[in-house]
Amino acid sequence: MARPKPLSELIERSLGPVFAAQGFASTDILASWSEIVGERLARACQPEKLEWPRRRGASREQRPEPGTLTVRVEGAFALELQHLVPLVIERINRHYGWACVGKIRLRQDRVAQARRRAAAPPPLDPVRRGEVALAVSTVSEAALRDALDRLGLAVLGAQRPR
């Protein structure tokens, strides 16, 4: 029987060529971006492309010269990030353990945001809650009664004014 594979291996195999075309050696920088730069910066910017300088007579064993990372940044945050560029370069290089990024180029654009968790709805009026409980109280099977109770509460919650 084949052993289960971590999702990271499957993602790397399927998305690796796409990221390689953008200059990224792996998907790691995108997956670790918020860990590298912090949550606050990660909400306002994303790495987009890593460009490496051409090698001139260097052997394969030597590390390449530092590259230029293009970062997409929200327009309102661009000026602040411009002042933080040296710190971001330091954090990226510390994360990888070598000077892989020497320069950051900013590109103002919208940054895709992860969906924020919706706020919890306000509590249901006790009178309405009682109406649902009374309506399902005649159902004898407990599992069905609980399911109908949850359905009734969901319907009443959806009807509340926002």
Short mmCIF file of C-alpha atoms in Angstrom, two decimals:
data_model
loop_
_atom_site.label_atom_id
_atom_site.label_comp_id
_atom_site.label_asym_id
_atom_site.label_seq_id
_atom_site.Cartn_x
_atom_site.Cartn_y
_atom_site.Cartn_z
CA MET A 1 0.00 0.00 0.00
CA ALA A 2 1.33 3.45 -0.91
CA ARG A 3 2.03 5.79 1.94
CA PRO A 4 -0.03 8.97 2.12
CA LYS A 5 1.84 11.98 0.76
CA PRO A 6 1.88 15.37 2.42
CA LEU A 7 -0.13 18.00 0.59
CA SER A 8 3.01 20.12 0.30
CA GLU A 9 4.60 17.51 -1.99
CA LEU A 10 1.58 17.47 -4.29
CA ILE A 11 1.37 21.26 -4.43
CA GLU A 12 5.08 21.56 -5.16
CA ARG A 13 4.80 19.04 -8.00
CA SER A 14 1.79 20.68 -9.62
CA LEU A 15 2.58 24.36 -9.03
CA GLY A 16 6.38 24.15 -9.09
CA PRO A 17 6.74 24.72 -12.86
CA VAL A 18 4.45 27.77 -12.69
CA PHE A 19 6.48 29.33 -9.89
CA ALA A 20 9.75 28.41 -11.59
CA ALA A 21 8.63 30.47 -14.58
CA GLN A 22 8.31 33.44 -12.20
CA GLY A 23 11.79 32.84 -10.79
CA PHE A 24 10.79 31.10 -7.56
CA ALA A 25 12.70 27.92 -6.79
CA SER A 26 9.71 26.59 -4.85
CA THR A 27 6.33 27.59 -3.53
CA ASP A 28 7.88 28.14 -0.11
CA ILE A 29 8.16 31.92 -0.26
CA LEU A 30 4.47 32.26 -1.02
CA ALA A 31 3.42 29.76 1.61
CA SER A 32 5.73 31.30 4.23
CA TRP A 33 5.23 34.95 3.30
CA SER A 34 3.26 35.92 6.41
CA GLU A 35 5.78 34.04 8.58
CA ILE A 36 8.68 35.84 6.88
CA VAL A 37 7.36 39.40 6.90
CA GLY A 38 4.69 39.25 9.60
CA GLU A 39 0.90 39.27 9.42
CA ARG A 40 0.56 43.04 9.07
CA LEU A 41 2.86 43.28 6.05
CA ALA A 42 1.50 40.09 4.49
CA ARG A 43 -2.01 41.57 4.39
CA ALA A 44 -0.78 44.50 2.29
CA CYS A 45 1.78 42.91 -0.03
CA GLN A 46 2.66 39.66 -1.85
CA PRO A 47 5.76 38.41 -3.64
CA GLU A 48 5.15 38.29 -7.35
CA LYS A 49 8.37 37.46 -9.19
CA LEU A 50 12.03 36.79 -8.39
CA GLU A 51 14.52 37.76 -11.07
CA TRP A 52 18.07 36.41 -10.94
CA PRO A 53 21.01 38.18 -12.57
CA ARG A 54 22.73 36.38 -15.41
CA ARG A 55 25.72 34.29 -14.37
CA ARG A 56 29.01 35.35 -15.86
CA GLY A 57 31.58 32.59 -15.71
CA ALA A 58 30.50 31.44 -12.23
CA SER A 59 30.67 27.78 -11.40
CA ARG A 60 27.53 25.83 -10.50
CA GLU A 61 28.73 25.27 -6.91
CA GLN A 62 28.76 29.00 -6.09
CA ARG A 63 25.62 30.63 -4.85
CA PRO A 64 24.10 32.99 -7.42
CA GLU A 65 24.21 36.73 -6.91
CA PRO A 66 21.22 38.10 -4.98
CA GLY A 67 18.08 38.51 -7.05
CA THR A 68 15.43 41.19 -7.35
CA LEU A 69 12.08 40.37 -5.78
CA THR A 70 9.05 42.09 -7.27
CA VAL A 71 6.41 42.63 -4.59
CA ARG A 72 2.83 43.60 -5.34
CA VAL A 73 1.66 46.14 -2.75
CA GLU A 74 -1.59 47.96 -2.01
CA GLY A 75 -1.31 51.57 -3.16
CA ALA A 76 -1.89 53.12 0.25
CA PHE A 77 0.77 50.92 1.84
CA ALA A 78 3.49 51.37 -0.79
CA LEU A 79 5.21 54.33 0.85
CA GLU A 80 5.42 52.58 4.20
CA LEU A 81 6.72 49.39 2.61
CA GLN A 82 9.33 51.41 0.71
CA HIS A 83 10.79 52.45 4.07
CA LEU A 84 10.66 48.84 5.33
CA VAL A 85 12.40 47.29 2.29
CA PRO A 86 15.77 46.80 4.07
CA LEU A 87 13.99 45.00 6.92
CA VAL A 88 12.02 42.79 4.50
CA ILE A 89 15.20 41.86 2.61
CA GLU A 90 16.89 40.97 5.90
CA ARG A 91 13.94 38.79 6.98
CA ILE A 92 13.79 36.96 3.64
CA ASN A 93 17.52 36.28 3.63
CA ARG A 94 17.45 35.16 7.28
CA HIS A 95 14.55 32.80 6.48
CA TYR A 96 16.54 31.12 3.69
CA GLY A 97 19.92 31.32 5.38
CA TRP A 98 21.72 33.10 2.54
CA ALA A 99 21.53 36.39 0.66
CA CYS A 100 19.07 35.35 -2.03
CA VAL A 101 17.35 38.76 -2.32
CA GLY A 102 19.40 41.91 -2.77
CA LYS A 103 16.76 44.31 -4.03
CA ILE A 104 12.98 44.66 -3.88
CA ARG A 105 10.97 46.29 -6.62
CA LEU A 106 7.49 47.47 -5.61
CA ARG A 107 4.52 47.25 -7.96
CA GLN A 108 1.34 48.94 -6.82
CA ASP A 109 -1.72 46.79 -7.38
CA ARG A 110 -4.51 45.14 -5.46
CA VAL A 111 -3.44 42.31 -3.18
CA ALA A 112 -5.71 39.27 -2.96
CA GLN A 113 -6.97 38.99 0.58
CA ALA A 114 -7.97 35.77 2.25
CA ARG A 115 -11.61 35.81 3.20
CA ARG A 116 -12.06 37.14 6.64
CA ARG A 117 -14.18 35.13 9.01
CA ALA A 118 -17.68 36.57 9.17
CA ALA A 119 -18.71 38.09 12.46
CA ALA A 120 -21.02 35.96 14.59
CA PRO A 121 -24.67 36.88 14.10
CA PRO A 122 -26.43 38.58 16.99
CA PRO A 123 -28.27 36.24 19.36
CA LEU A 124 -31.77 35.13 18.38
CA ASP A 125 -34.75 36.61 20.17
CA PRO A 126 -35.81 34.16 22.96
CA VAL A 127 -39.46 34.35 21.84
CA ARG A 128 -38.54 33.26 18.31
CA ARG A 129 -36.29 30.55 19.77
CA GLY A 130 -39.26 29.27 21.78
CA GLU A 131 -41.44 29.16 18.66
CA VAL A 132 -38.93 26.89 16.92
CA ALA A 133 -38.62 24.63 19.96
CA LEU A 134 -42.42 24.34 20.24
CA ALA A 135 -42.78 23.56 16.51
CA VAL A 136 -40.31 20.65 16.63
CA SER A 137 -41.31 19.32 20.06
CA THR A 138 -43.88 16.91 18.58
CA VAL A 139 -41.21 15.03 16.58
CA SER A 140 -40.46 11.79 18.46
CA GLU A 141 -37.10 10.87 16.91
CA ALA A 142 -34.33 12.81 18.70
CA ALA A 143 -31.90 13.10 15.76
CA LEU A 144 -34.62 14.38 13.44
CA ARG A 145 -35.90 16.80 16.09
CA ASP A 146 -32.38 18.22 16.59
CA ALA A 147 -31.87 18.59 12.85
CA LEU A 148 -35.20 20.39 12.41
CA ASP A 149 -34.36 22.63 15.38
CA ARG A 150 -31.03 23.64 13.79
CA LEU A 151 -32.79 24.21 10.45
CA GLY A 152 -35.43 26.41 12.05
CA LEU A 153 -32.78 28.49 13.82
CA ALA A 154 -30.80 28.86 10.59
CA VAL A 155 -33.90 30.01 8.69
CA LEU A 156 -34.76 32.56 11.37
CA GLY A 157 -31.15 33.75 11.44
CA ALA A 158 -31.17 34.25 7.66
CA GLN A 159 -34.40 36.31 7.88
CA ARG A 160 -33.02 38.77 10.43
CA PRO A 161 -32.24 42.25 9.12
CA ARG A 162 -28.51 42.83 8.64
#
